């Protein structure tokens, strides 16, 4: 294994957390790593991130749902451990609406700081031990929370399956378009239409990664864009890059 490079890992959560949590992840980089900038793209998710690097005093932070790319520069040793929630899955673990942290990085809610989770993570010497601490804290909190709103869950699933008409989705879940958007902002961090744009972007990235093809007209239609021009406009808006530039990264 090359220990001169950044190492990134993901791990699935316990079964009870899977309706809420996409994965636990870690990113480790040695002090002598060459400086590198990572472009983190919108994915519709909220993360709780703990920076356990020797030089950090971070008590943990919430990284909100993104509508634009986040540039993360690595210039020194890095030790990050985090939980990535499924779209809408962070809501039961927050004490505020998800759109209050959209495109922001903020302190963890007070109840998370009170349990000294950062200290417990630092006391662990292995990645598995740190993930176990994160998982235990989430399971403890889960017992005190309400489930994700079923209307939001169904609407998210419909959008991920390719349904684009927000009004029709609202009718399906038994609410108005305006109220569905309020629910999305509260639980997901962005409105339903914006979430659909992020889903299409992620599907485009997955399509290109899977097919290894640069037939952009085919790719655009395959994931639900009106045409190639629509795809390029949306991609640049959400990532700052064209599809061709993204594929070359």
PDB file of N, CA and C in Angstrom, residues 60-101:
ATOM      1  N   UNK A  60     -15.985  18.810  15.712  1.00  0.00           N
ATOM      2  CA  UNK A  60     -16.929  18.218  14.774  1.00  0.00           C
ATOM      3  C   UNK A  60     -17.757  19.296  14.105  1.00  0.00           C
ATOM      4  N   UNK A  61     -18.119  19.075  12.852  1.00  0.00           N
ATOM      5  CA  UNK A  61     -18.907  20.074  12.138  1.00  0.00           C
ATOM      6  C   UNK A  61     -19.936  19.396  11.243  1.00  0.00           C
ATOM      7  N   UNK A  62     -20.956  20.149  10.939  1.00  0.00           N
ATOM      8  CA  UNK A  62     -21.973  19.738   9.985  1.00  0.00           C
ATOM      9  C   UNK A  62     -21.640  20.387   8.650  1.00  0.00           C
ATOM     10  N   UNK A  63     -21.552  19.577   7.605  1.00  0.00           N
ATOM     11  CA  UNK A  63     -21.407  20.110   6.253  1.00  0.00           C
ATOM     12  C   UNK A  63     -22.756  19.932   5.572  1.00  0.00           C
ATOM     13  N   UNK A  64     -23.392  21.048   5.273  1.00  0.00           N
ATOM     14  CA  UNK A  64     -24.752  20.997   4.764  1.00  0.00           C
ATOM     15  C   UNK A  64     -24.844  20.524   3.329  1.00  0.00           C
ATOM     16  N   UNK A  65     -26.068  20.270   2.904  1.00  0.00           N
ATOM     17  CA  UNK A  65     -26.336  19.922   1.512  1.00  0.00           C
ATOM     18  C   UNK A  65     -25.759  21.009   0.612  1.00  0.00           C
ATOM     19  N   UNK A  66     -25.126  20.604  -0.471  1.00  0.00           N
ATOM     20  CA  UNK A  66     -24.427  21.564  -1.326  1.00  0.00           C
ATOM     21  C   UNK A  66     -25.181  21.798  -2.629  1.00  0.00           C
ATOM     22  N   UNK A  67     -25.145  23.044  -3.089  1.00  0.00           N
ATOM     23  CA  UNK A  67     -25.649  23.389  -4.415  1.00  0.00           C
ATOM     24  C   UNK A  67     -24.522  23.887  -5.308  1.00  0.00           C
ATOM     25  N   UNK A  68     -23.315  23.853  -4.783  1.00  0.00           N
ATOM     26  CA  UNK A  68     -22.126  24.243  -5.541  1.00  0.00           C
ATOM     27  C   UNK A  68     -20.950  23.433  -4.997  1.00  0.00           C
ATOM     28  N   UNK A  69     -19.842  23.371  -5.741  1.00  0.00           N
ATOM     29  CA  UNK A  69     -18.724  22.536  -5.295  1.00  0.00           C
ATOM     30  C   UNK A  69     -18.017  23.127  -4.083  1.00  0.00           C
ATOM     31  N   UNK A  70     -17.431  22.244  -3.299  1.00  0.00           N
ATOM     32  CA  UNK A  70     -16.613  22.638  -2.158  1.00  0.00           C
ATOM     33  C   UNK A  70     -15.178  22.245  -2.465  1.00  0.00           C
ATOM     34  N   UNK A  71     -14.272  23.212  -2.435  1.00  0.00           N
ATOM     35  CA  UNK A  71     -12.859  22.941  -2.688  1.00  0.00           C
ATOM     36  C   UNK A  71     -12.160  22.716  -1.361  1.00  0.00           C
ATOM     37  N   UNK A  72     -11.546  21.555  -1.229  1.00  0.00           N
ATOM     38  CA  UNK A  72     -10.896  21.152   0.018  1.00  0.00           C
ATOM     39  C   UNK A  72      -9.415  20.928  -0.271  1.00  0.00           C
ATOM     40  N   UNK A  73      -8.555  21.747   0.345  1.00  0.00           N
ATOM     41  CA  UNK A  73      -7.117  21.665   0.087  1.00  0.00           C
ATOM     42  C   UNK A  73      -6.416  20.883   1.187  1.00  0.00           C
ATOM     43  N   UNK A  74      -5.629  19.902   0.781  1.00  0.00           N
ATOM     44  CA  UNK A  74      -4.833  19.099   1.706  1.00  0.00           C
ATOM     45  C   UNK A  74      -3.381  19.548   1.588  1.00  0.00           C
ATOM     46  N   UNK A  75      -2.844  20.122   2.651  1.00  0.00           N
ATOM     47  CA  UNK A  75      -1.460  20.599   2.643  1.00  0.00           C
ATOM     48  C   UNK A  75      -0.639  19.989   3.767  1.00  0.00           C
ATOM     49  N   UNK A  76      -1.290  19.249   4.657  1.00  0.00           N
ATOM     50  CA  UNK A  76      -0.614  18.676   5.820  1.00  0.00           C
ATOM     51  C   UNK A  76      -1.291  17.353   6.145  1.00  0.00           C
ATOM     52  N   UNK A  77      -0.877  16.727   7.230  1.00  0.00           N
ATOM     53  CA  UNK A  77      -1.497  15.463   7.613  1.00  0.00           C
ATOM     54  C   UNK A  77      -2.987  15.675   7.877  1.00  0.00           C
ATOM     55  N   UNK A  78      -3.778  14.704   7.467  1.00  0.00           N
ATOM     56  CA  UNK A  78      -5.229  14.781   7.598  1.00  0.00           C
ATOM     57  C   UNK A  78      -5.735  13.476   8.182  1.00  0.00           C
ATOM     58  N   UNK A  79      -6.651  13.587   9.129  1.00  0.00           N
ATOM     59  CA  UNK A  79      -7.328  12.412   9.677  1.00  0.00           C
ATOM     60  C   UNK A  79      -8.790  12.787   9.899  1.00  0.00           C
ATOM     61  N   UNK A  80      -9.610  12.470   8.921  1.00  0.00           N
ATOM     62  CA  UNK A  80     -11.031  12.788   8.986  1.00  0.00           C
ATOM     63  C   UNK A  80     -11.838  11.512   9.164  1.00  0.00           C
ATOM     64  N   UNK A  81     -12.806  11.559  10.048  1.00  0.00           N
ATOM     65  CA  UNK A  81     -13.764  10.469  10.222  1.00  0.00           C
ATOM     66  C   UNK A  81     -15.149  11.101  10.183  1.00  0.00           C
ATOM     67  N   UNK A  82     -16.069  10.481   9.447  1.00  0.00           N
ATOM     68  CA  UNK A  82     -17.337  11.167   9.206  1.00  0.00           C
ATOM     69  C   UNK A  82     -18.479  10.195   8.981  1.00  0.00           C
ATOM     70  N   UNK A  83     -19.670  10.746   9.076  1.00  0.00           N
ATOM     71  CA  UNK A  83     -20.882  10.019   8.699  1.00  0.00           C
ATOM     72  C   UNK A  83     -21.567  10.805   7.594  1.00  0.00           C
ATOM     73  N   UNK A  84     -21.884  10.110   6.515  1.00  0.00           N
ATOM     74  CA  UNK A  84     -22.636  10.732   5.416  1.00  0.00           C
ATOM     75  C   UNK A  84     -24.075  10.219   5.494  1.00  0.00           C
ATOM     76  N   UNK A  85     -25.002  11.129   5.694  1.00  0.00           N
ATOM     77  CA  UNK A  85     -26.405  10.750   5.788  1.00  0.00           C
ATOM     78  C   UNK A  85     -27.016  10.597   4.397  1.00  0.00           C
ATOM     79  N   UNK A  86     -28.012   9.769   4.295  1.00  0.00           N
ATOM     80  CA  UNK A  86     -28.794   9.695   3.074  1.00  0.00           C
ATOM     81  C   UNK A  86     -29.566  11.008   2.909  1.00  0.00           C
ATOM     82  N   UNK A  87     -29.965  11.357   1.680  1.00  0.00           N
ATOM     83  CA  UNK A  87     -30.773  12.568   1.523  1.00  0.00           C
ATOM     84  C   UNK A  87     -31.986  12.538   2.453  1.00  0.00           C
ATOM     85  N   UNK A  88     -32.114  13.563   3.265  1.00  0.00           N
ATOM     86  CA  UNK A  88     -33.193  13.634   4.244  1.00  0.00           C
ATOM     87  C   UNK A  88     -32.918  12.895   5.537  1.00  0.00           C
ATOM     88  N   UNK A  89     -31.873  12.074   5.564  1.00  0.00           N
ATOM     89  CA  UNK A  89     -31.615  11.220   6.719  1.00  0.00           C
ATOM     90  C   UNK A  89     -31.024  11.924   7.919  1.00  0.00           C
ATOM     91  N   UNK A  90     -30.454  13.115   7.723  1.00  0.00           N
ATOM     92  CA  UNK A  90     -29.848  13.829   8.856  1.00  0.00           C
ATOM     93  C   UNK A  90     -30.883  14.523   9.727  1.00  0.00           C
ATOM     94  N   UNK A  91     -32.072  14.764   9.169  1.00  0.00           N
ATOM     95  CA  UNK A  91     -33.072  15.572   9.877  1.00  0.00           C
ATOM     96  C   UNK A  91     -33.359  15.093  11.299  1.00  0.00           C
ATOM     97  N   UNK A  92     -33.511  13.783  11.548  1.00  0.00           N
ATOM     98  CA  UNK A  92     -33.795  13.356  12.928  1.00  0.00           C
ATOM     99  C   UNK A  92     -32.646  13.611  13.904  1.00  0.00           C
ATOM    100  N   UNK A  93     -31.448  13.876  13.384  1.00  0.00           N
ATOM    101  CA  UNK A  93     -30.276  14.051  14.245  1.00  0.00           C
ATOM    102  C   UNK A  93     -29.884  15.520  14.398  1.00  0.00           C
ATOM    103  N   UNK A  94     -30.679  16.411  13.805  1.00  0.00           N
ATOM    104  CA  UNK A  94     -30.443  17.849  13.909  1.00  0.00           C
ATOM    105  C   UNK A  94     -31.521  18.469  14.795  1.00  0.00           C
ATOM    106  N   UNK A  95     -31.208  19.618  15.371  1.00  0.00           N
ATOM    107  CA  UNK A  95     -32.228  20.353  16.128  1.00  0.00           C
ATOM    108  C   UNK A  95     -32.617  21.630  15.396  1.00  0.00           C
ATOM    109  N   UNK A  96     -32.429  21.634  14.078  1.00  0.00           N
ATOM    110  CA  UNK A  96     -32.809  22.775  13.251  1.00  0.00           C
ATOM    111  C   UNK A  96     -33.117  22.253  11.852  1.00  0.00           C
ATOM    112  N   UNK A  97     -33.745  23.093  11.035  1.00  0.00           N
ATOM    113  CA  UNK A  97     -34.076  22.709   9.667  1.00  0.00           C
ATOM    114  C   UNK A  97     -32.809  22.549   8.838  1.00  0.00           C
ATOM    115  N   UNK A  98     -32.815  21.568   7.942  1.00  0.00           N
ATOM    116  CA  UNK A  98     -31.616  21.267   7.158  1.00  0.00           C
ATOM    117  C   UNK A  98     -31.176  22.432   6.285  1.00  0.00           C
ATOM    118  N   UNK A  99     -32.112  23.278   5.841  1.00  0.00           N
ATOM    119  CA  UNK A  99     -31.701  24.376   4.960  1.00  0.00           C
ATOM    120  C   UNK A  99     -30.971  25.488   5.697  1.00  0.00           C
ATOM    121  N   UNK A 100     -30.902  25.416   7.030  1.00  0.00           N
ATOM    122  CA  UNK A 100     -30.118  26.403   7.775  1.00  0.00           C
ATOM    123  C   UNK A 100     -28.619  26.207   7.569  1.00  0.00           C
ATOM    124  N   UNK A 101     -28.211  25.033   7.086  1.00  0.00           N
ATOM    125  CA  UNK A 101     -26.778  24.787   6.869  1.00  0.00           C
ATOM    126  C   UNK A 101     -26.469  24.497   5.402  1.00  0.00           C
TER     127      UNK A 101
END
